[in-house]
Amino acid sequence: MTADEIRAYLEPRRHEFADPRSLVMPALKYAQTTRGHLSREDLDAVAEATGFTPSFVESVASFYDRLYTQPVGNRVVSVCITLSCMLRGSDEVWDHLCEKEGIDHHHGGTSADGRITIQEAQCLGYCDKAPCIQVDADETLGPFTPDSAAALVDELRAAPDPEEYWR
Amino acid sequence: MPIMNNVYRQRAAEKPLVTLDDYRAAGGYTALPKALADVEPDDLQYVFMRSGLRGRGGAGFPMGKKASFLPKDSKKAKYVVCNADESEPGTFKDRDIMAFNPFQLLEGITLAGYAIGAERGYIYIRGEYEHQARVLDDAVRQARAAGLLGEGILKSTLNFDITVYRGAGAYICGEETALLESLEGKRGQPRLKPPFPAVAGLYQSPTLINNVETLAALPPIVENGADWYAALGPEKSPGSKVFSISGHVMRPGNYEIVLGETTLRELIFVHAGGLRPGRRVKAVWVGGSSVPVLGEGHLDTPLDYESIQAAGSALGSGGCIVMDDSGCIVRASLRLATFYRHESCGKCSPCREGTTWLEKLLMRMIAGEARMEDLEMMETLFGRISGKTLCPLAEGAVAPIKSALNMFRDDFVRVVENGSPRPEPMMAGA
């Protein structure tokens, strides 16, 4: 994404903050919407649009789980594994999805075709729907069984990619 | 649909009140005009104080008192910040208040802004709640169009507007000073206190920070009077509270109850439909995961701040996680250790390293590779983490695990000797 596009996105929001530094996070989230992650060029564009140094911008990007500084799959599937979900079978869902997609059980990762990233999530706040799964930043869904989670991934693989990647 | 009775009552119970007309039809936006017409800002703060409303985010600090800490003579801009970073394991109450009753929150924030003399409020919402953030964005647009936000609200002299600010996945940003850092566009790492946010908060300006549930309670308090609210429940814990209940229960969900009137047993067995047949309660984390664990012997404790504290735990966020006797307490403790290790911001070594050690020790135990000395090592570790960090995250990691070791020592000993295979979970439809 270019610095001009980011500037255009930030302009109507600028007056809401006494310090322009507050625009860095909205800028990063927006810059991520084209590729689904933040490339070196995206980080530099955010730096240029906000007026802060690339190293500062990267220090912010690297802190937050939902800002990706490495490429990820077309769809990011976050499987909540925190206590309430564990008690309702999230480990079984996790294992099944990793096996199905040929992904390392310990760290998660991206399928060989680059379509699907499976990652562990800490409590997503949908414990009443445990075990729950969030795709990108769509509304979290649940409860899942290993089979229904696999069906969700199949649907995602078959569906067209979103126009913007909000993660 | 959440079960909301008292304060977040019928307004949200029947259908989501996501249009201004529906919220008004349910009695909304009566408190704000009343306050603007009849109540001076200082008197409004006094209403908050007399209601006895305590912060619903976890710490339970009296809301009116917090508002009174803001300097009255400051020339700086003042801010209201709504903490909607709800990330405490087992807690999902703010999610439903925002999704089903967003205007009550906006009205509450506006009342708080009027009371402290602020012109802008921020809702800092966790990035994972994008759906709720969009509901709020839309509600803000509707409120602006109707003259309920912006300049000269309801033709008064009050100028006040609200910005919805999205986080990006960091539990630590629920800690108020980390939240402020994040809202200022930085890494979300806690600040050294003092100064407290009331004096030097957002942009070093006086700032009132409250949880979603706390701020959403203000409109009914203003509407019905402080005495009405103070008369609900026990003297020191007045009002109602939304409990999120999850884990091994038949009907997980949000239930609003009057504090002090319901026991933990009733929450689990009446509201949440109890356990699977033949199962017994093994462990309950009653106020989110950062509190000492309770056991079957504590079920008759009334749910209010004082009673839960007397039982050895804390009401916290009201995120109640229930585990029955099919679960393993060591595995549950490990899962929490992993959570805190992952969410530690890394600023304080005792937390960063301590949570990592806790996780490693517990992993060794469930794998059957631990020695009995590891239990003592874990106890030593608690003392090296507790009280040695800037914020309460590390304390939150120690509390559930230390209490589990105290209460279920026999289970830990057995797991050290034999390891712990993964138990059958309670699956969907079971």
Coordinates of C-alpha atoms in Angstrom, one line a residue:
Chain A
M1 CA 0.0 0.0 0.0
T2 CA 1.2 3.5 -0.8
A3 CA 1.8 6.3 1.7
D4 CA -0.8 8.4 -0.2
E5 CA -3.5 5.8 0.2
I6 CA -2.7 5.5 4.0
R7 CA -2.8 9.4 4.3
A8 CA -6.2 9.4 2.6
Y9 CA -7.5 6.8 5.1
L10 CA -6.1 8.7 8.1
E11 CA -7.2 12.2 7.1
P12 CA -10.8 12.1 8.4
R13 CA -9.5 10.6 11.6
R14 CA -6.7 13.0 12.3
H15 CA -8.7 15.5 14.3
E16 CA -9.8 12.8 16.8
F17 CA -6.3 12.6 18.4
A18 CA -4.3 15.2 20.2
D19 CA -1.1 13.3 19.2
P20 CA -0.6 11.9 15.6
R21 CA 1.2 9.0 17.1
S22 CA -2.2 7.5 17.8
L23 CA -2.7 7.1 14.0
V24 CA 0.1 4.6 13.8
M25 CA -2.0 1.6 14.8
P26 CA -5.0 2.4 12.6
A27 CA -2.5 3.0 9.8
L28 CA -0.9 -0.4 10.3
K29 CA -4.3 -2.2 10.4
Y30 CA -5.3 -0.5 7.2
A31 CA -2.0 -1.1 5.5
Q32 CA -2.4 -4.8 6.2
T33 CA -5.7 -5.0 4.3
T34 CA -4.2 -5.3 0.8
R35 CA -1.6 -8.1 1.3
G36 CA -2.9 -9.6 4.5
H37 CA 0.4 -8.9 6.1
L38 CA 2.8 -5.9 6.4
S39 CA 5.7 -6.0 4.0
R40 CA 8.8 -3.9 4.4
E41 CA 7.2 -1.4 1.9
D42 CA 4.0 -1.3 3.9
L43 CA 5.9 -0.5 7.1
D44 CA 7.8 2.3 5.3
A45 CA 4.6 3.7 3.8
V46 CA 3.0 3.8 7.3
A47 CA 6.1 5.6 8.5
E48 CA 6.0 8.1 5.7
A49 CA 2.2 8.7 6.1
T50 CA 2.4 9.2 9.9
G51 CA 5.7 11.0 10.1
F52 CA 7.3 8.5 12.5
T53 CA 10.5 6.5 11.8
P54 CA 10.3 3.0 10.2
S55 CA 12.0 1.5 13.3
F56 CA 9.3 2.9 15.6
V57 CA 6.5 1.8 13.3
E58 CA 8.0 -1.7 13.2
S59 CA 8.4 -1.8 17.0
V60 CA 4.6 -1.3 17.2
A61 CA 3.8 -3.8 14.5
S62 CA 6.0 -6.5 16.1
F63 CA 4.2 -6.2 19.5
Y64 CA 0.6 -7.1 18.4
D65 CA -0.5 -10.6 17.6
R66 CA -2.9 -9.4 14.9
L67 CA -0.3 -7.4 13.0
Y68 CA 1.6 -9.8 10.7
T69 CA 5.1 -8.9 9.7
Q70 CA 5.6 -12.2 7.9
P71 CA 3.4 -13.5 5.0
V72 CA 0.4 -15.7 6.1
G73 CA -2.2 -17.6 4.2
N74 CA -5.2 -16.1 2.3
R75 CA -7.3 -16.9 5.3
V76 CA -6.1 -16.9 8.9
V77 CA -7.9 -19.4 11.1
S78 CA -7.5 -18.7 14.8
V79 CA -8.4 -21.7 17.0
C80 CA -8.9 -20.6 20.6
I81 CA -7.1 -23.0 22.9
T82 CA -7.5 -21.2 26.3
L83 CA -9.1 -23.0 29.3
S84 CA -12.8 -22.9 28.5
C85 CA -12.2 -24.0 25.0
M86 CA -9.8 -26.7 26.1
L87 CA -12.4 -28.1 28.4
R88 CA -14.8 -28.3 25.4
G89 CA -12.4 -30.0 23.0
S90 CA -10.3 -27.3 21.3
D91 CA -7.2 -29.5 21.4
E92 CA -9.0 -32.2 19.4
V93 CA -10.1 -29.5 16.9
W94 CA -6.6 -28.1 16.7
D95 CA -5.0 -31.5 16.2
H96 CA -7.4 -32.4 13.5
L97 CA -7.0 -29.2 11.5
C98 CA -3.2 -29.3 11.7
E99 CA -3.2 -32.9 10.5
K100 CA -5.6 -32.2 7.7
E101 CA -3.6 -29.2 6.5
G102 CA -0.2 -30.8 7.1
I103 CA 0.8 -28.2 9.6
D104 CA 3.1 -28.5 12.6
H105 CA 1.1 -29.3 15.7
H106 CA 3.4 -27.2 18.0
H107 CA 3.5 -23.9 16.2
G108 CA 0.7 -23.9 13.6
G109 CA 1.5 -22.5 10.2
T110 CA 0.4 -22.2 6.6
S111 CA -0.8 -25.0 4.3
A112 CA 1.4 -26.0 1.4
D113 CA -0.9 -24.3 -1.1
G114 CA -0.6 -21.0 0.8
R115 CA -4.4 -20.8 1.2
I116 CA -4.9 -21.4 5.0
T117 CA -3.0 -20.4 8.1
I118 CA -3.9 -22.2 11.3
Q119 CA -2.8 -20.4 14.4
E120 CA -3.5 -20.8 18.2
A121 CA -5.4 -18.0 19.7
Q122 CA -5.6 -17.0 23.3
C123 CA -9.1 -16.4 24.7
L124 CA -11.3 -14.9 22.0
G125 CA -14.1 -14.0 24.3
Y126 CA -16.6 -16.6 22.9
C127 CA -16.3 -19.1 25.7
D128 CA -20.1 -19.7 25.6
K129 CA -19.5 -21.1 22.1
A130 CA -16.4 -23.2 23.0
P131 CA -14.5 -24.5 21.2
C132 CA -14.5 -21.4 19.0
I133 CA -12.7 -20.3 15.9
Q134 CA -12.2 -16.9 14.3
V135 CA -11.4 -16.5 10.7
D136 CA -9.5 -13.3 10.1
A137 CA -11.4 -10.6 12.1
D138 CA -14.8 -12.0 11.2
E139 CA -17.2 -12.7 14.0
T140 CA -16.0 -15.7 16.0
L141 CA -18.0 -18.9 15.5
G142 CA -18.6 -22.0 17.5
P143 CA -19.0 -24.6 19.0
F144 CA -17.0 -26.8 16.6
T145 CA -16.2 -30.5 16.4
P146 CA -13.1 -31.6 14.6
D147 CA -15.3 -32.5 11.6
S148 CA -17.2 -29.2 11.5
A149 CA -14.0 -27.3 11.8
A150 CA -12.5 -29.2 8.9
A151 CA -15.7 -28.4 6.9
L152 CA -15.2 -24.7 7.7
V153 CA -11.6 -24.8 6.3
D154 CA -12.9 -26.6 3.2
E155 CA -15.4 -23.8 2.7
L156 CA -12.8 -21.2 3.1
R157 CA -10.5 -22.8 0.6
A158 CA -13.3 -22.9 -2.0
A159 CA -14.6 -19.4 -1.4
P160 CA -13.2 -16.3 -3.1
D161 CA -10.7 -14.2 -1.1
P162 CA -12.1 -11.1 0.7
E163 CA -11.5 -7.8 -1.0
E164 CA -9.8 -6.4 2.0
Y165 CA -7.9 -8.4 4.7
W166 CA -9.1 -7.1 8.1
R167 CA -7.3 -9.3 10.6
Chain B
M1 CA -29.0 -13.8 23.5
P2 CA -27.8 -12.7 26.9
I3 CA -30.0 -12.8 29.9
M4 CA -30.0 -9.3 31.2
N5 CA -32.4 -8.4 33.9
N6 CA -31.8 -5.3 35.9
V7 CA -29.5 -2.7 34.7
Y8 CA -28.9 -4.0 31.2
R9 CA -32.5 -5.3 31.3
Q10 CA -35.3 -5.7 28.8
R11 CA -33.6 -3.1 26.8
A12 CA -31.3 -5.8 25.5
A13 CA -33.2 -8.9 26.3
E14 CA -35.7 -9.0 23.5
K15 CA -33.7 -8.0 20.5
P16 CA -30.5 -6.2 19.8
L17 CA -31.0 -2.4 20.2
V18 CA -28.8 -1.3 17.4
T19 CA -30.9 1.5 16.1
L20 CA -31.4 4.7 17.9
D21 CA -35.2 4.4 17.6
D22 CA -35.2 1.0 19.2
Y23 CA -33.0 2.2 22.1
R24 CA -35.3 5.2 22.6
A25 CA -38.4 3.0 22.5
A26 CA -36.9 0.9 25.2
G27 CA -36.5 4.0 27.4
G28 CA -33.0 4.9 26.3
Y29 CA -31.6 8.5 26.2
T30 CA -33.7 9.7 29.1
A31 CA -30.8 9.9 31.5
L32 CA -28.7 12.3 29.4
P33 CA -31.3 15.0 28.8
K34 CA -32.3 14.8 32.5
A35 CA -28.6 15.2 33.6
L36 CA -28.0 18.1 31.2
A37 CA -31.1 19.9 32.3
D38 CA -31.1 19.4 36.0
V39 CA -27.7 18.2 37.3
E40 CA -24.4 20.0 37.6
P41 CA -21.3 18.0 36.7
D42 CA -20.1 17.9 40.3
D43 CA -23.5 16.7 41.5
L44 CA -23.5 14.0 38.8
Q45 CA -20.1 12.7 40.2
Y46 CA -21.8 12.7 43.6
V47 CA -24.6 10.6 42.1
F48 CA -22.0 8.1 40.8
M49 CA -20.4 8.0 44.2
R50 CA -23.6 7.5 46.2
S51 CA -24.7 4.7 43.9
G52 CA -21.9 2.6 45.3
L53 CA -21.1 1.3 41.7
R54 CA -17.8 -0.5 41.7
G55 CA -15.6 -1.0 38.6
R56 CA -16.7 -4.1 36.7
G57 CA -13.5 -4.7 34.9
G58 CA -11.8 -6.7 37.6
A59 CA -10.4 -4.5 40.3
G60 CA -13.8 -3.4 41.8
F61 CA -12.7 0.1 42.6
P62 CA -15.6 2.5 43.4
M63 CA -16.4 4.3 40.1
G64 CA -17.5 7.7 41.6
K65 CA -14.3 7.8 43.7
K66 CA -12.2 7.2 40.7
A67 CA -13.9 10.1 38.9
S68 CA -13.4 12.4 41.9
F69 CA -9.6 11.9 41.6
L70 CA -9.4 14.0 38.4
P71 CA -8.1 17.4 39.2
K72 CA -10.8 20.1 39.0
D73 CA -8.5 23.0 38.3
S74 CA -6.5 21.5 35.4
K75 CA -6.2 23.5 32.2
K76 CA -5.5 20.4 30.2
A77 CA -8.1 18.5 28.2
K78 CA -9.7 15.7 30.0
Y79 CA -10.7 12.3 28.6
V80 CA -13.0 9.4 29.3
V81 CA -11.6 6.1 28.1
C82 CA -13.8 3.0 28.0
N83 CA -11.9 -0.2 28.5
A84 CA -13.4 -2.6 26.0
D85 CA -10.3 -4.8 25.7
E86 CA -12.2 -7.7 27.3
S87 CA -9.6 -10.5 27.1
E88 CA -9.7 -12.1 30.5
P89 CA -10.1 -15.8 29.9
G90 CA -13.8 -16.8 30.5
T91 CA -15.1 -13.3 30.2
F92 CA -17.5 -12.2 27.4
K93 CA -20.0 -9.9 29.0
D94 CA -18.8 -6.6 27.5
R95 CA -19.0 -8.3 24.1
D96 CA -22.8 -8.7 24.5
I97 CA -23.4 -5.3 26.0
M98 CA -21.7 -3.7 23.0
A99 CA -23.3 -6.0 20.4
F100 CA -26.9 -5.8 21.8
N101 CA -27.0 -2.5 23.6
P102 CA -24.4 -0.2 22.1
F103 CA -26.3 3.1 22.8
Q104 CA -26.5 2.5 26.5
L105 CA -22.7 2.4 26.6
L106 CA -22.5 5.6 24.5
E107 CA -25.0 7.3 26.8
G108 CA -23.0 6.2 29.8
I109 CA -19.7 7.5 28.4
T110 CA -21.3 10.8 27.5
L111 CA -22.7 11.1 31.1
A112 CA -19.2 10.4 32.5
G113 CA -17.7 12.9 30.1
Y114 CA -20.2 15.6 31.2
A115 CA -19.5 14.8 34.9
I116 CA -15.7 15.2 34.6
G117 CA -15.7 18.0 32.0
A118 CA -14.2 16.0 29.1
E119 CA -14.9 16.7 25.4
R120 CA -13.8 13.4 24.0
G121 CA -14.2 9.7 24.9
Y122 CA -12.4 6.7 23.5
I123 CA -13.6 3.1 23.4
Y124 CA -10.5 1.0 23.2
I125 CA -11.9 -2.3 21.9
R126 CA -9.9 -5.5 21.4
G127 CA -9.0 -6.1 17.7
E128 CA -10.7 -9.5 17.8
Y129 CA -14.1 -7.8 18.5
E130 CA -14.2 -6.2 15.0
H131 CA -17.9 -7.1 14.7
Q132 CA -18.7 -5.3 17.9
A133 CA -16.5 -2.4 16.9
R134 CA -18.6 -2.0 13.7
V135 CA -21.8 -2.0 15.7
L136 CA -20.3 0.8 17.9
D137 CA -19.1 2.8 14.8
D138 CA -22.6 2.6 13.4
A139 CA -24.1 3.6 16.8
V140 CA -21.8 6.6 17.0
R141 CA -22.8 7.7 13.5
Q142 CA -26.5 7.5 14.4
A143 CA -25.9 9.4 17.7
R144 CA -24.0 12.1 16.0
A145 CA -26.7 12.5 13.3
A146 CA -29.3 12.9 16.1
G147 CA -27.3 15.6 18.0
L148 CA -26.5 13.2 20.9
L149 CA -22.8 13.4 20.2
G150 CA -20.8 16.4 18.8
E151 CA -21.1 20.1 19.5
G152 CA -23.9 21.4 21.7
I153 CA -25.5 18.0 22.6
L154 CA -29.3 18.3 22.9
K155 CA -28.9 22.1 22.4
S156 CA -26.9 22.4 25.6
T157 CA -23.4 23.7 26.0
L158 CA -21.9 20.2 26.1
N159 CA -19.5 19.3 23.4
F160 CA -18.6 15.6 23.5
D161 CA -17.6 13.0 20.9
I162 CA -16.6 9.4 21.0
T163 CA -13.9 7.5 19.0
V164 CA -13.9 3.7 18.6
Y165 CA -10.2 2.6 18.7
R166 CA -9.3 -0.9 17.8
G167 CA -6.5 -2.9 19.4
A168 CA -4.7 -5.6 17.6
G169 CA -4.5 -8.7 19.9
A170 CA -2.8 -8.1 23.2
Y171 CA -4.3 -9.1 26.6
I172 CA -2.0 -6.7 28.4
C173 CA -3.8 -3.7 26.8
G174 CA -6.7 -4.4 29.3
E175 CA -4.3 -3.1 32.0
E176 CA -5.2 0.6 32.1
T177 CA -1.7 2.1 31.6
A178 CA -0.8 -0.4 28.8
L179 CA -4.1 0.5 27.2
L180 CA -3.2 4.2 27.3
E181 CA 0.2 3.4 25.8
S182 CA -1.5 1.5 23.0
L183 CA -4.1 4.2 22.4
E184 CA -1.1 6.6 22.1
G185 CA 0.1 4.5 19.2
K186 CA 2.9 2.6 21.0
R187 CA 3.7 -0.9 22.2
G188 CA 1.2 -1.8 24.9
Q189 CA 3.5 -1.9 27.9
P190 CA 2.3 -0.8 31.4
R191 CA 3.6 2.4 32.9
L192 CA 5.0 2.9 36.3
K193 CA 2.3 4.3 38.7
P194 CA 2.1 6.9 40.1
P195 CA 1.2 9.2 38.4
F196 CA -2.2 7.6 38.0
P197 CA -4.3 8.1 34.9
A198 CA -6.6 10.4 36.8
V199 CA -3.7 12.9 36.9
A200 CA -1.6 12.0 33.9
G201 CA -3.4 9.6 31.6
L202 CA -3.9 9.8 27.9
Y203 CA -1.4 12.3 26.4
Q204 CA -0.4 13.1 30.0
S205 CA -3.9 14.6 30.6
P206 CA -6.4 13.8 33.3
T207 CA -8.2 10.6 32.3
L208 CA -11.1 8.5 33.6
I209 CA -10.8 4.9 32.6
N210 CA -13.7 2.5 33.2
N211 CA -14.9 -0.8 31.9
V212 CA -17.8 -1.2 29.5
E213 CA -20.1 -2.7 32.1
T214 CA -19.4 0.1 34.5
L215 CA -20.0 2.9 32.1
A216 CA -23.1 1.2 30.7
A217 CA -24.6 1.1 34.2
L218 CA -24.6 4.9 34.5
P219 CA -27.8 5.7 32.5
P220 CA -30.1 3.6 34.7
I221 CA -28.4 5.0 37.8
V222 CA -29.0 8.6 36.6
E223 CA -32.5 7.7 35.5
N224 CA -33.6 5.9 38.7
G225 CA -31.4 7.6 41.2
A226 CA -28.3 6.6 43.2
D227 CA -30.5 5.3 46.0
W228 CA -32.2 2.8 43.7
Y229 CA -28.9 1.3 42.7
A230 CA -27.4 1.4 46.1
A231 CA -30.4 -0.5 47.5
L232 CA -29.8 -3.4 45.1
G233 CA -27.7 -6.1 46.8
P234 CA -25.5 -5.8 49.9
E235 CA -24.2 -2.4 51.2
K236 CA -20.6 -2.8 50.1
S237 CA -21.3 -4.5 46.8
P238 CA -24.4 -2.9 45.5
G239 CA -25.9 -3.3 42.1
S240 CA -26.1 -6.0 39.5
K241 CA -23.3 -7.8 37.7
V242 CA -23.1 -9.8 34.5
F243 CA -21.5 -13.2 35.0
S244 CA -20.1 -15.0 32.0
I245 CA -20.1 -18.7 32.7
S246 CA -18.4 -21.4 30.6
G247 CA -16.6 -24.7 30.7
H248 CA -18.2 -27.9 31.8
V249 CA -21.8 -26.5 32.2
M250 CA -24.9 -27.3 30.1
R251 CA -25.9 -23.7 29.3
P252 CA -22.9 -21.4 29.1
G253 CA -23.7 -17.8 28.6
N254 CA -24.1 -14.3 30.2
Y255 CA -26.4 -14.0 33.2
E256 CA -27.0 -10.7 35.0
I257 CA -27.7 -11.1 38.7
V258 CA -28.1 -8.8 41.7
L259 CA -24.9 -9.1 43.8
G260 CA -25.2 -11.0 47.0
E261 CA -28.6 -12.6 46.1
T262 CA -27.3 -15.6 44.2
T263 CA -24.8 -18.2 45.3
L264 CA -22.1 -19.8 43.1
R265 CA -24.1 -23.0 43.2
E266 CA -27.2 -21.3 41.8
L267 CA -25.2 -19.6 39.1
I268 CA -23.8 -23.0 38.0
F269 CA -26.8 -25.3 38.6
V270 CA -29.8 -23.0 38.0
H271 CA -28.7 -20.4 35.5
A272 CA -26.1 -22.4 33.6
G273 CA -28.1 -25.6 33.7
G274 CA -25.6 -27.6 35.9
L275 CA -23.2 -30.3 34.8
R276 CA -23.5 -33.5 32.8
P277 CA -25.2 -36.2 34.7
G278 CA -23.0 -38.0 37.2
R279 CA -20.4 -35.2 37.3
R280 CA -19.3 -33.1 40.3
V281 CA -17.7 -29.7 40.4
K282 CA -13.9 -30.0 40.7
A283 CA -12.7 -26.4 40.3
V284 CA -14.2 -23.0 39.6
W285 CA -12.3 -19.8 38.5
V286 CA -15.0 -17.4 39.4
G287 CA -13.7 -14.0 38.3
G288 CA -11.8 -14.8 35.2
S289 CA -8.6 -16.8 35.2
S290 CA -6.5 -14.4 37.2
V291 CA -8.0 -15.3 40.6
P292 CA -7.5 -18.1 43.1
V293 CA -9.4 -21.2 42.2
L294 CA -12.3 -22.4 44.3
G295 CA -13.6 -25.9 44.9
E296 CA -16.8 -27.8 45.5
G297 CA -16.7 -26.7 49.2
H298 CA -17.2 -23.0 48.1
L299 CA -20.3 -23.4 46.1
D300 CA -22.6 -21.9 48.7
T301 CA -20.7 -18.6 48.6
P302 CA -22.9 -15.7 47.6
L303 CA -21.7 -13.8 44.6
D304 CA -20.5 -10.4 45.8
Y305 CA -17.1 -8.8 46.3
E306 CA -16.8 -9.4 50.0
S307 CA -18.2 -12.9 50.2
I308 CA -16.0 -14.2 47.3
Q309 CA -13.0 -12.5 48.9
A310 CA -13.8 -14.2 52.3
A311 CA -13.9 -17.5 50.4
G312 CA -10.3 -16.8 49.3
S313 CA -10.8 -15.7 45.7
A314 CA -12.0 -12.5 43.9
L315 CA -15.0 -11.5 41.9
G316 CA -12.7 -10.1 39.2
S317 CA -14.4 -9.7 35.8
G318 CA -17.2 -12.2 36.6
G319 CA -15.9 -14.6 34.0
C320 CA -16.7 -17.9 35.7
I321 CA -15.0 -21.0 34.3
V322 CA -16.2 -24.3 35.7
M323 CA -14.4 -27.6 35.5
D324 CA -16.0 -30.9 36.5
D325 CA -14.3 -34.0 37.9
S326 CA -13.4 -35.3 34.4
G327 CA -10.8 -32.5 34.1
C328 CA -7.2 -32.4 35.4
I329 CA -6.2 -29.5 37.6
V330 CA -2.6 -29.7 36.5
R331 CA -3.5 -29.5 32.8
A332 CA -5.8 -26.6 33.5
S333 CA -3.1 -24.8 35.4
L334 CA -0.7 -25.5 32.5
R335 CA -3.1 -24.0 30.1
L336 CA -3.3 -20.9 32.1
A337 CA 0.4 -20.7 32.5
T338 CA 0.7 -20.8 28.7
F339 CA -1.8 -18.0 28.5
Y340 CA 0.2 -15.7 30.8
R341 CA 3.5 -16.6 29.2
H342 CA 2.1 -15.7 25.8
E343 CA 0.5 -12.5 27.0
S344 CA 3.4 -11.2 29.2
C345 CA 4.5 -8.0 27.5
G346 CA 8.1 -8.7 28.4
K347 CA 8.9 -5.5 30.3
C348 CA 9.4 -7.0 33.7
S349 CA 11.8 -9.9 34.0
P350 CA 10.1 -11.7 36.9
C351 CA 6.9 -11.9 34.8
R352 CA 8.6 -12.6 31.4
E353 CA 10.9 -15.3 32.8
G354 CA 8.7 -16.5 35.6
T355 CA 5.7 -17.3 33.5
T356 CA 8.0 -19.2 31.1
W357 CA 9.4 -21.3 34.0
L358 CA 5.9 -22.0 35.3
E359 CA 4.8 -23.3 32.0
K360 CA 7.9 -25.5 31.6
L361 CA 7.5 -27.0 35.1
L362 CA 3.9 -27.8 34.5
M363 CA 4.7 -29.3 31.1
R364 CA 7.2 -31.5 32.7
M365 CA 4.6 -32.6 35.2
I366 CA 1.9 -33.7 32.8
A367 CA 4.5 -35.4 30.6
G368 CA 5.5 -37.5 33.6
E369 CA 9.0 -36.2 33.5
A370 CA 9.0 -34.1 36.7
R371 CA 10.6 -34.8 40.1
M372 CA 8.9 -34.2 43.4
E373 CA 11.3 -31.2 44.0
D374 CA 9.7 -29.5 41.1
L375 CA 6.7 -28.8 43.3
E376 CA 8.9 -26.9 45.8
M377 CA 10.7 -25.2 42.9
M378 CA 7.3 -24.0 41.7
E379 CA 6.5 -22.6 45.2
T380 CA 9.8 -20.8 45.3
L381 CA 9.0 -19.4 41.9
F382 CA 5.7 -17.9 43.1
G383 CA 7.5 -15.8 45.6
R384 CA 10.0 -14.6 43.0
I385 CA 7.2 -13.4 40.7
S386 CA 4.6 -12.0 43.2
G387 CA 4.9 -8.3 44.0
K388 CA 7.9 -7.8 41.8
T389 CA 6.3 -6.4 38.6
L390 CA 4.8 -3.2 37.4
C391 CA 1.3 -4.5 36.6
P392 CA -0.9 -7.3 37.9
L393 CA -0.5 -9.7 35.0
A394 CA 2.1 -11.7 36.8
E395 CA 0.0 -11.8 39.9
G396 CA -2.8 -13.1 37.7
A397 CA -0.6 -15.9 36.6
V398 CA 0.5 -16.9 40.1
A399 CA -3.0 -16.7 41.8
P400 CA -4.8 -19.6 40.0
I401 CA -1.7 -21.9 40.0
K402 CA -0.6 -21.3 43.6
S403 CA -4.1 -21.8 44.9
A404 CA -4.5 -24.9 42.8
L405 CA -1.3 -26.4 44.2
N406 CA -2.6 -25.6 47.8
M407 CA -6.1 -27.0 47.3
F408 CA -5.3 -30.0 45.1
R409 CA -1.8 -30.9 46.2
D410 CA -2.6 -34.7 46.0
D411 CA -3.5 -34.3 42.3
F412 CA -0.2 -32.5 41.7
V413 CA 1.7 -35.3 43.5
R414 CA 0.0 -38.0 41.5
V415 CA 0.7 -36.2 38.2
V416 CA 4.4 -35.7 39.1
E417 CA 4.5 -39.5 39.7
N418 CA 2.5 -40.6 36.7
G419 CA 2.0 -37.8 34.3
S420 CA -1.5 -36.9 33.1
P421 CA -3.0 -38.2 29.8
R422 CA -5.3 -35.8 28.0
P423 CA -8.9 -36.4 29.4
E424 CA -11.9 -36.6 27.2
P425 CA -13.3 -33.1 26.7
M426 CA -17.0 -32.3 26.8
M427 CA -17.8 -32.1 23.1
A428 CA -20.5 -30.1 21.4
G429 CA -23.8 -31.9 21.7
A430 CA -22.6 -33.9 24.7

